[in-house]
Amino acid sequence: MRRRSRGDGNMPLLEHVLALRKVLVIAAYAIAIGTVLGWFFSDQTFAYLAHPVTRLKNITFITTTPMEPMLVKLKVSLLVGVTLALPVILWQVWAFILPALKQNERKYLYLVVPSSLLLFICGAALCFFVVLPVGIKFLLYAGGGAVQSTPFVTKTSYLGFLITFLGTFGLVFQLPIVLLILIRIGLLSPRTLAKKRRWALLIIIILAAIISPTPDLFTQFLMAAPMYLLFEISIWLGYIVARKRAKALAASEN
């Protein structure tokens, strides 16, 4: 996509709409091509994603409708397609909004976007490799000794559960970005965050209980613990951001 010039802030509304339409069309084509490619690898992809379940003993995937295997294959293909198209989508969005930003705004965008993407990946990875295997085992076997039963999991329910779980953890890991932005614009201070640690811990526990995909306390703890750790990291990074903000304000006054 050809970058617009810096004078695009005075572009007519119709030209902005046409530029946005071009971004959406290219993104849609990228997702469509990625989905077609993902179709050929959908079975291997689902097998990999299902490993937290298939590694357990006496757990069997079932299908409850004739259309379910095909729908799962389509959903996995779309998931692969979006993942493959993500660089193209990000580049298109980047090229669309960048010309409208000032130089100092671009500087923050260069920091925020890669950091946000990296934190999302870290959150999803922590969920898939650490939290999900433990959580799945706990959920499937909890209470199993009371009544003799054999756990069955449908492919559709597991895929939906997995996407929700990964997305939730990815979004939770955006906490440092949000806090540091609020500190940078002066709405929060690291000292305030440090003094309100107890309240922050309480809010994090309540938030984990609300947004957790499952109602069990164990999964909520596995979500709350990284959130509080990220909160503490945000405080220390916040002191650095606050010092830089103070220096910038002092330089502007002089």
Short mmCIF file of C-alpha atoms in Angstrom, two decimals:
data_model
loop_
_atom_site.label_atom_id
_atom_site.label_comp_id
_atom_site.label_asym_id
_atom_site.label_seq_id
_atom_site.Cartn_x
_atom_site.Cartn_y
_atom_site.Cartn_z
CA MET A 1 0.00 0.00 0.00
CA ARG A 2 1.40 3.37 -1.04
CA ARG A 3 1.89 5.69 1.90
CA ARG A 4 -0.06 8.90 1.89
CA SER A 5 1.74 12.18 2.25
CA ARG A 6 1.78 14.20 5.46
CA GLY A 7 -0.71 16.59 3.93
CA ASP A 8 -3.37 13.89 4.02
CA GLY A 9 -4.84 15.45 7.13
CA ASN A 10 -6.68 17.81 4.72
CA MET A 11 -7.93 15.01 2.48
CA PRO A 12 -11.66 15.04 1.73
CA LEU A 13 -13.75 12.57 3.70
CA LEU A 14 -14.45 10.50 0.59
CA GLU A 15 -10.72 9.95 -0.02
CA HIS A 16 -10.27 8.82 3.58
CA VAL A 17 -13.15 6.38 3.14
CA LEU A 18 -11.66 5.06 -0.11
CA ALA A 19 -8.25 4.63 1.56
CA LEU A 20 -9.88 2.75 4.44
CA ARG A 21 -11.81 0.61 1.96
CA LYS A 22 -8.54 -0.31 0.27
CA VAL A 23 -7.06 -1.33 3.63
CA LEU A 24 -10.07 -3.52 4.41
CA VAL A 25 -10.09 -5.13 0.96
CA ILE A 26 -6.38 -6.00 1.09
CA ALA A 27 -6.79 -7.35 4.64
CA ALA A 28 -9.76 -9.47 3.53
CA TYR A 29 -7.79 -10.87 0.57
CA ALA A 30 -4.86 -11.67 2.87
CA ILE A 31 -7.16 -13.51 5.31
CA ALA A 32 -8.84 -15.39 2.46
CA ILE A 33 -5.51 -16.54 1.00
CA GLY A 34 -4.24 -17.48 4.46
CA THR A 35 -7.45 -19.44 5.14
CA VAL A 36 -7.05 -21.41 1.91
CA LEU A 37 -3.46 -22.26 2.88
CA GLY A 38 -4.59 -23.04 6.41
CA TRP A 39 -7.12 -25.57 5.08
CA PHE A 40 -4.29 -27.89 4.02
CA PHE A 41 -2.73 -27.75 7.50
CA SER A 42 -5.89 -27.55 9.59
CA ASP A 43 -5.78 -31.17 10.76
CA GLN A 44 -2.16 -30.88 11.95
CA THR A 45 -2.94 -27.50 13.54
CA PHE A 46 -5.92 -28.85 15.48
CA ALA A 47 -3.88 -31.86 16.60
CA TYR A 48 -1.24 -29.50 18.00
CA LEU A 49 -3.80 -27.23 19.66
CA ALA A 50 -5.58 -30.24 21.15
CA HIS A 51 -2.42 -31.61 22.76
CA PRO A 52 -3.38 -30.41 26.28
CA VAL A 53 -6.41 -32.73 26.02
CA THR A 54 -5.03 -35.65 23.99
CA ARG A 55 -2.09 -36.04 26.37
CA LEU A 56 -4.49 -36.97 29.16
CA LYS A 57 -5.60 -40.55 29.68
CA ASN A 58 -9.21 -41.65 29.13
CA ILE A 59 -10.15 -38.42 27.37
CA THR A 60 -11.82 -38.70 23.96
CA PHE A 61 -12.89 -36.07 21.45
CA ILE A 62 -16.38 -36.60 20.06
CA THR A 63 -18.61 -34.96 17.46
CA THR A 64 -22.29 -34.45 18.13
CA THR A 65 -23.50 -33.35 14.68
CA PRO A 66 -22.63 -34.44 11.13
CA MET A 67 -21.46 -30.90 10.30
CA GLU A 68 -19.17 -30.50 13.31
CA PRO A 69 -15.95 -31.94 11.79
CA MET A 70 -16.29 -29.68 8.75
CA LEU A 71 -17.11 -26.62 10.85
CA VAL A 72 -14.11 -27.25 13.11
CA LYS A 73 -11.88 -27.61 10.05
CA LEU A 74 -13.20 -24.29 8.69
CA LYS A 75 -12.70 -22.50 12.02
CA VAL A 76 -9.15 -23.79 12.36
CA SER A 77 -8.43 -22.79 8.76
CA LEU A 78 -9.75 -19.29 9.46
CA LEU A 79 -7.65 -19.09 12.63
CA VAL A 80 -4.54 -20.04 10.64
CA GLY A 81 -5.56 -17.57 7.93
CA VAL A 82 -5.86 -14.66 10.35
CA THR A 83 -2.51 -15.58 11.92
CA LEU A 84 -0.76 -15.73 8.55
CA ALA A 85 -2.41 -12.50 7.40
CA LEU A 86 -1.60 -10.61 10.60
CA PRO A 87 1.64 -9.03 9.26
CA VAL A 88 -0.23 -7.78 6.18
CA ILE A 89 -3.12 -6.47 8.29
CA LEU A 90 -0.80 -4.65 10.69
CA TRP A 91 1.18 -3.16 7.80
CA GLN A 92 -2.00 -1.89 6.11
CA VAL A 93 -3.34 -0.34 9.31
CA TRP A 94 0.10 1.12 10.06
CA ALA A 95 0.36 2.67 6.59
CA PHE A 96 -3.16 4.09 6.93
CA ILE A 97 -2.75 5.89 10.27
CA LEU A 98 0.95 6.78 10.19
CA PRO A 99 0.74 9.81 7.82
CA ALA A 100 -1.82 11.47 10.10
CA LEU A 101 0.45 11.32 13.16
CA LYS A 102 2.97 13.90 14.32
CA GLN A 103 6.61 12.97 14.84
CA ASN A 104 6.33 12.61 18.63
CA GLU A 105 3.14 10.56 18.25
CA ARG A 106 4.92 8.23 15.82
CA LYS A 107 7.67 7.67 18.38
CA TYR A 108 5.19 6.37 20.93
CA LEU A 109 3.44 4.26 18.30
CA TYR A 110 6.74 2.59 17.42
CA LEU A 111 7.05 1.56 21.08
CA VAL A 112 3.45 0.71 21.92
CA VAL A 113 2.48 -1.46 18.93
CA PRO A 114 5.43 -3.93 19.03
CA SER A 115 5.30 -4.06 22.85
CA SER A 116 1.56 -4.72 22.82
CA LEU A 117 1.92 -7.48 20.22
CA LEU A 118 4.80 -9.07 22.14
CA LEU A 119 2.87 -9.00 25.41
CA PHE A 120 -0.17 -10.55 23.71
CA ILE A 121 1.99 -13.38 22.36
CA CYS A 122 3.59 -13.88 25.79
CA GLY A 123 0.17 -14.04 27.45
CA ALA A 124 -1.16 -16.54 24.91
CA ALA A 125 2.02 -18.64 25.20
CA LEU A 126 1.83 -18.70 29.00
CA CYS A 127 -1.78 -19.78 28.74
CA PHE A 128 -1.19 -22.57 26.20
CA PHE A 129 2.02 -24.04 27.58
CA VAL A 130 1.54 -23.55 31.34
CA VAL A 131 -1.97 -22.65 32.45
CA LEU A 132 -4.09 -24.58 29.95
CA PRO A 133 -2.58 -28.07 30.50
CA VAL A 134 -2.96 -27.71 34.27
CA GLY A 135 -6.40 -26.10 34.03
CA ILE A 136 -7.76 -28.68 31.58
CA LYS A 137 -6.60 -31.56 33.76
CA PHE A 138 -8.08 -29.97 36.85
CA LEU A 139 -11.43 -29.20 35.19
CA LEU A 140 -11.88 -32.61 33.59
CA TYR A 141 -10.96 -34.64 36.64
CA ALA A 142 -12.30 -32.44 39.45
CA GLY A 143 -15.14 -34.26 41.15
CA GLY A 144 -14.67 -37.34 39.00
CA GLY A 145 -14.22 -39.57 42.04
CA ALA A 146 -17.72 -38.89 43.35
CA VAL A 147 -19.46 -40.61 40.44
CA GLN A 148 -17.88 -42.98 37.95
CA SER A 149 -17.75 -41.15 34.60
CA THR A 150 -15.75 -40.89 31.40
CA PRO A 151 -15.01 -37.32 30.20
CA PHE A 152 -15.93 -36.55 26.59
CA VAL A 153 -15.03 -33.28 24.89
CA THR A 154 -16.49 -32.01 21.63
CA LYS A 155 -14.11 -30.45 19.15
CA THR A 156 -16.28 -27.35 18.80
CA SER A 157 -16.52 -26.69 22.54
CA TYR A 158 -12.78 -27.18 23.02
CA LEU A 159 -11.86 -24.87 20.14
CA GLY A 160 -14.16 -22.15 21.46
CA PHE A 161 -12.79 -22.62 24.97
CA LEU A 162 -9.21 -22.46 23.69
CA ILE A 163 -9.71 -19.27 21.66
CA THR A 164 -11.46 -17.58 24.58
CA PHE A 165 -8.71 -18.65 26.99
CA LEU A 166 -5.85 -17.51 24.72
CA GLY A 167 -7.56 -14.21 23.90
CA THR A 168 -8.30 -13.47 27.54
CA PHE A 169 -4.72 -14.04 28.64
CA GLY A 170 -3.42 -12.00 25.69
CA LEU A 171 -5.64 -9.06 26.66
CA VAL A 172 -4.74 -9.35 30.35
CA PHE A 173 -1.08 -8.97 29.43
CA GLN A 174 -1.88 -5.51 28.00
CA LEU A 175 -2.08 -4.20 31.58
CA PRO A 176 1.45 -2.68 31.58
CA ILE A 177 0.75 -0.84 28.32
CA VAL A 178 -2.45 0.69 29.71
CA LEU A 179 -0.86 1.71 33.02
CA LEU A 180 2.25 3.18 31.40
CA ILE A 181 0.14 5.23 28.97
CA LEU A 182 -1.90 6.61 31.89
CA ILE A 183 1.34 7.47 33.72
CA ARG A 184 2.80 9.10 30.62
CA ILE A 185 -0.20 11.41 30.12
CA GLY A 186 -0.27 12.27 33.83
CA LEU A 187 -3.51 10.57 34.91
CA LEU A 188 -1.62 8.17 37.20
CA SER A 189 1.66 8.17 39.09
CA PRO A 190 3.82 5.20 40.10
CA ARG A 191 3.71 6.38 43.71
CA THR A 192 -0.09 6.20 43.68
CA LEU A 193 0.02 2.69 42.24
CA ALA A 194 2.56 1.62 44.86
CA LYS A 195 0.45 3.02 47.72
CA LYS A 196 -2.71 1.29 46.42
CA ARG A 197 -1.17 -2.19 46.11
CA ARG A 198 -3.76 -3.79 48.40
CA TRP A 199 -6.66 -2.29 46.48
CA ALA A 200 -5.00 -3.28 43.22
CA LEU A 201 -4.67 -6.88 44.41
CA LEU A 202 -8.36 -6.93 45.38
CA ILE A 203 -9.40 -5.46 42.01
CA ILE A 204 -7.20 -7.96 40.15
CA ILE A 205 -8.78 -10.88 42.03
CA ILE A 206 -12.28 -9.60 41.27
CA LEU A 207 -11.35 -8.96 37.63
CA ALA A 208 -9.85 -12.45 37.28
CA ALA A 209 -13.07 -13.93 38.64
CA ILE A 210 -15.14 -11.93 36.13
CA ILE A 211 -13.12 -12.47 32.94
CA SER A 212 -11.90 -16.01 33.63
CA PRO A 213 -13.43 -18.42 31.07
CA THR A 214 -14.10 -20.93 33.87
CA PRO A 215 -15.63 -20.41 37.33
CA ASP A 216 -13.12 -22.50 39.31
CA LEU A 217 -10.80 -20.79 41.78
CA PHE A 218 -7.71 -22.58 40.50
CA THR A 219 -7.96 -21.09 36.99
CA GLN A 220 -8.75 -17.67 38.43
CA PHE A 221 -5.61 -17.86 40.57
CA LEU A 222 -3.52 -18.78 37.51
CA MET A 223 -4.88 -15.66 35.82
CA ALA A 224 -4.62 -13.32 38.82
CA ALA A 225 -1.00 -14.19 39.65
CA PRO A 226 0.49 -12.99 36.30
CA MET A 227 -1.76 -9.90 36.42
CA TYR A 228 -0.38 -8.85 39.79
CA LEU A 229 3.18 -9.54 38.66
CA LEU A 230 2.59 -7.32 35.61
CA PHE A 231 1.17 -4.67 37.94
CA GLU A 232 4.38 -4.67 39.99
CA ILE A 233 6.51 -4.49 36.83
CA SER A 234 4.38 -1.57 35.64
CA ILE A 235 5.15 0.35 38.83
CA TRP A 236 8.91 0.09 38.34
CA LEU A 237 8.67 0.94 34.65
CA GLY A 238 6.33 3.76 35.62
CA TYR A 239 9.07 5.47 37.64
CA ILE A 240 11.22 5.57 34.49
CA VAL A 241 8.34 6.95 32.40
CA ALA A 242 7.48 9.53 35.07
CA ARG A 243 11.08 10.77 35.23
CA LYS A 244 11.20 11.16 31.45
CA ARG A 245 7.87 13.01 31.51
CA ALA A 246 9.15 15.38 34.22
CA LYS A 247 12.31 16.10 32.20
CA ALA A 248 10.24 16.76 29.08
CA LEU A 249 7.96 19.17 30.95
CA ALA A 250 10.95 20.97 32.47
CA ALA A 251 12.59 21.31 29.05
CA SER A 252 9.39 22.69 27.51
CA GLU A 253 9.06 25.31 30.27
CA ASN A 254 12.64 26.45 29.73
#
